[in-house]
Steps between C-alpha positions, in 0.01 A plus 500: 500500500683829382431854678256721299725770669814434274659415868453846627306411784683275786385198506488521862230751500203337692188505296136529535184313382447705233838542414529145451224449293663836295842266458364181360229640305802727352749231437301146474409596085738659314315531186611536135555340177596084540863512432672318775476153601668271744527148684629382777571119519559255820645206491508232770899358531544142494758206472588426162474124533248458692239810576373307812875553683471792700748755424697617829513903578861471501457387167291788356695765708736392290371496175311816571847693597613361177239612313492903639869525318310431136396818305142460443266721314210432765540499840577165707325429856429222677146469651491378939484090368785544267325509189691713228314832358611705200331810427564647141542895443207641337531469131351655214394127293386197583798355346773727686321375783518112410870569333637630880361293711582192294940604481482568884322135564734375296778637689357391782418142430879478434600597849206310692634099225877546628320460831232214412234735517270568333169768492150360436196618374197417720292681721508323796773249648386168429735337755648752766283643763564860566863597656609848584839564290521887586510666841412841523254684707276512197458163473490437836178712573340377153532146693350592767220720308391283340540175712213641678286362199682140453746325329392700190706783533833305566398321155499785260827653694719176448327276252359710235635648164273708208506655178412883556470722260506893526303747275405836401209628659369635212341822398336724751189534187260174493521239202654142472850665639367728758610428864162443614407238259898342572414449834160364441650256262809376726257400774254309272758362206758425857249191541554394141901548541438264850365223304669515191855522632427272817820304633492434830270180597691296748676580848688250696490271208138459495206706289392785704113490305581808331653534167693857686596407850657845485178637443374356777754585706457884421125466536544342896746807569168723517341758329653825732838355377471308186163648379425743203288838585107474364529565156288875410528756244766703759798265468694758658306539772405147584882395522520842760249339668639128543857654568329650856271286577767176446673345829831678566746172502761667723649827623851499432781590807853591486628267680296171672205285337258719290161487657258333336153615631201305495219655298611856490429678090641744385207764555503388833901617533430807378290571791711422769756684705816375303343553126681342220712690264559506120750200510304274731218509225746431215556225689179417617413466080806242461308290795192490267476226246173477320480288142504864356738757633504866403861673552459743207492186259293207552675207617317192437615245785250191424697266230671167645870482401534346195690177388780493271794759433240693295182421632459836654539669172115418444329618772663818455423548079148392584449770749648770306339407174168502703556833672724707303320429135203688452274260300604217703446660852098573344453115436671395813269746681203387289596136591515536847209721591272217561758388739443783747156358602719178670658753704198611681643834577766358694850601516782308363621254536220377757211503273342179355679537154860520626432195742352233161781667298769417757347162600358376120703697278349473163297210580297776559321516177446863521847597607627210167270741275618852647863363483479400131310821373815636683742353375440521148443869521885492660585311240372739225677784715839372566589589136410870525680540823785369275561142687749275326330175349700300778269653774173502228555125501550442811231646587243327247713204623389551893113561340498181306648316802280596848287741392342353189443188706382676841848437664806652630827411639357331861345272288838425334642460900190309580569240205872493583387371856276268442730317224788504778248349723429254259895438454529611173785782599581591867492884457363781277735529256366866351635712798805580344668565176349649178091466484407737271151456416448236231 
């Protein structure tokens, strides 16, 4: 979240109410032409031979301090299980975006095999339960946040990986690019992206009953932390809103334990003795994590890491195609208008539609039709955005594969398990090397 004051004011300043709701409403769209996009890919790390093998922290200290002295166009973090994050810069094309975060996986794929590791594309660990790699105070009062609402929490700190992609806002005027209609669109076409791109069905080696277990997992966080704002014509205003009425997850100290208080919102902090100030509701916004997050882009945080080295590459074309083209944002928002109904007015992602799409996928029959009326609309886009015929076809591959037959890649997993069960190969052999869609 940047300062609408160009970093005049100090960010110490308390604030008010009012002044809050000034500062996000100010900030949360920064509207404009479509010109920017960007994605930021996880990765759980696991042994090379044999993904079941827990990898020790010694192990990825190492291999992380390696990794920090490779020059890297995006920027390298490592999320509180150990799972591996690359962020790309914002860039002007789909394909500069594709282009720079392929050369810095590369690079680091080369670091991570002289170790035996290896990072894998699924949403949710299929094998590990959850294990705290960093220590920081952070993480520490996240854990004990959101332990106060189960295991759930611990899950989607240590276990979980995604695809997320970041765009425009879009035009401050109305039409098929307009912010309004953008965020509309994100929270109804995010179920679609849940089913279609699904890849997390099984934790502790058994199916979980969901097709995204990571789904799930956000959806038993809670709706104060892990919930989207009621969707109105004000988007502005009804993120302002859910940013001071949401649970603060801790106030930060010094020195000592940050204290994590039970039930306190933002609004509420603004009313009391010690009010918050600018920076303690920048941070307050990075302790938010609905399926749709405004931060003057849109950052859509509901796709399932992806298998394969290039796996991800879809996910990401098929969102920009369907946002950033103007024809085929109208028929995605034509195709899932009848969609809204299943929500029943609820927020995502704890609305009836989010729940089939993370437990069915495209079983759904709805959802399968939405998703292909999607995706061939992508696929007439992707040209005009000027995608390369590798990513066209692997895309149209991906189509023909799940979505054409009302599946996706937990279905793939699900297979996978029940032919090891059945002795026909003791693993899942897809989790790493090349799986490009085909």
């Amino acid at each position: 979240m940047s300062d609408p004051s160009g970093g005049c004011a100090d960010p110490r300043t308390a604030v008010t109410e009012a002044e809050v709701e000034a500062l996000v409403r100010g900030i949360c769209f920064k509207t404009g032409p479509p010109r920017r996009l960007g994605v930021e890919v996880e990765w759980l790390v696991h042994e090379l031979r044999d993904p079941r093998l827990p990898v020790s922290p010694e192990r990825l200290e190492a291999v992380y301090a390696a990794l920090r002295t490779v020059p890297l166009r995006s920027a390298l973090t490592v999320e509180p299980g150990g799972q591996l994050e690359l962020s790309s810069p914002p860039a002007a094309s789909l394909m500069e975006c594709v282009g720079t975060v392929s050369a810095d996986l590369d690079a680091v794929r080369a670091v991570l095999r002289r170790d035996g590791l290896a990072i894998v594309g699924l949403g949710h660990d299929p094998w590990h339960t959850p294990r705290r790699f960093l220590r920081a105070p952070r993480y520490d009062a996240m854990e004990a946040c959101l332990d106060r609402t189960g295991p759930a929490g611990r899950a989607m700190m240590c276990t979980s990986a995604s695809v997320q992609v970041c765009l425009d806002a879009g035009y401050e005027e109305p039409g098929p690019l307009g912010h309004v209609r953008r965020w509309w669109l994100a929270h109804q076409l995010g179920a679609v992206l849940v089913a279609a791109f699904a890849n997390s069905p099984i934790a502790g080696g058994r199916p979980t009953g969901w097709l995204s277990t990571r789904q799930l997992r956000w959806a038993q966080i809670g709706t104060g932390r892990a919930g989207g704002p009621v969707l109105d014509a004000d988007p502005r205003g009804a993120w302002a809103r859910h940013v001071l009425d949401s649970p603060v997850m801790c106030v930060r100290r010094d020195d000592g334990p940050w204290h994590v208080p039970d039930g306190l919102t933002f609004r509420e902090w603004t009313r009391s003795p010690r009010p918050p100030t600018r920076d303690d509701l920048h941070y307050h916004a990075t302790t938010l994590f609905p399926p749709v997050r405004p931060r003057g882009h849109l950052e859509l945080r509901m796709i399932d890491a992806q298998p394969g080295d290039d796996g991800w590459i879809v996910p990401l074309a098929v969102a920009a195609a369907l946002f950033d083209d103007p024809e085929a944002a109208e028929t995605a928002y034509r195709a899932v208008k009848p969609l809204a109904e299943r929500a029943h007015g609820m927020p995502a992602p704890h609305n009836p539609l989010w729940r089939d799409a993370a437990r069915v996928g495209l079983a759904d029959p709805e959802l399968r039709e939405v998703a292909a009326a999607c995706f061939a609309a992508g696929l007439r886009a992707l040209p005009r955005l000027g995608a390369t015929t590798e990513v066209v076809d692997a895309v149209g591959a991906y189509r023909d594969r799940h979505v054409a037959r009302g599946r996706c890649p937990a279905d793939d997993s699900l297979d996978e398990l029940r032919a090891a069960a059945r002795g026909a190969h003791p693993l899942p052999q897809r989790t790493h090397g090349k799986d490009t869609p085909s």
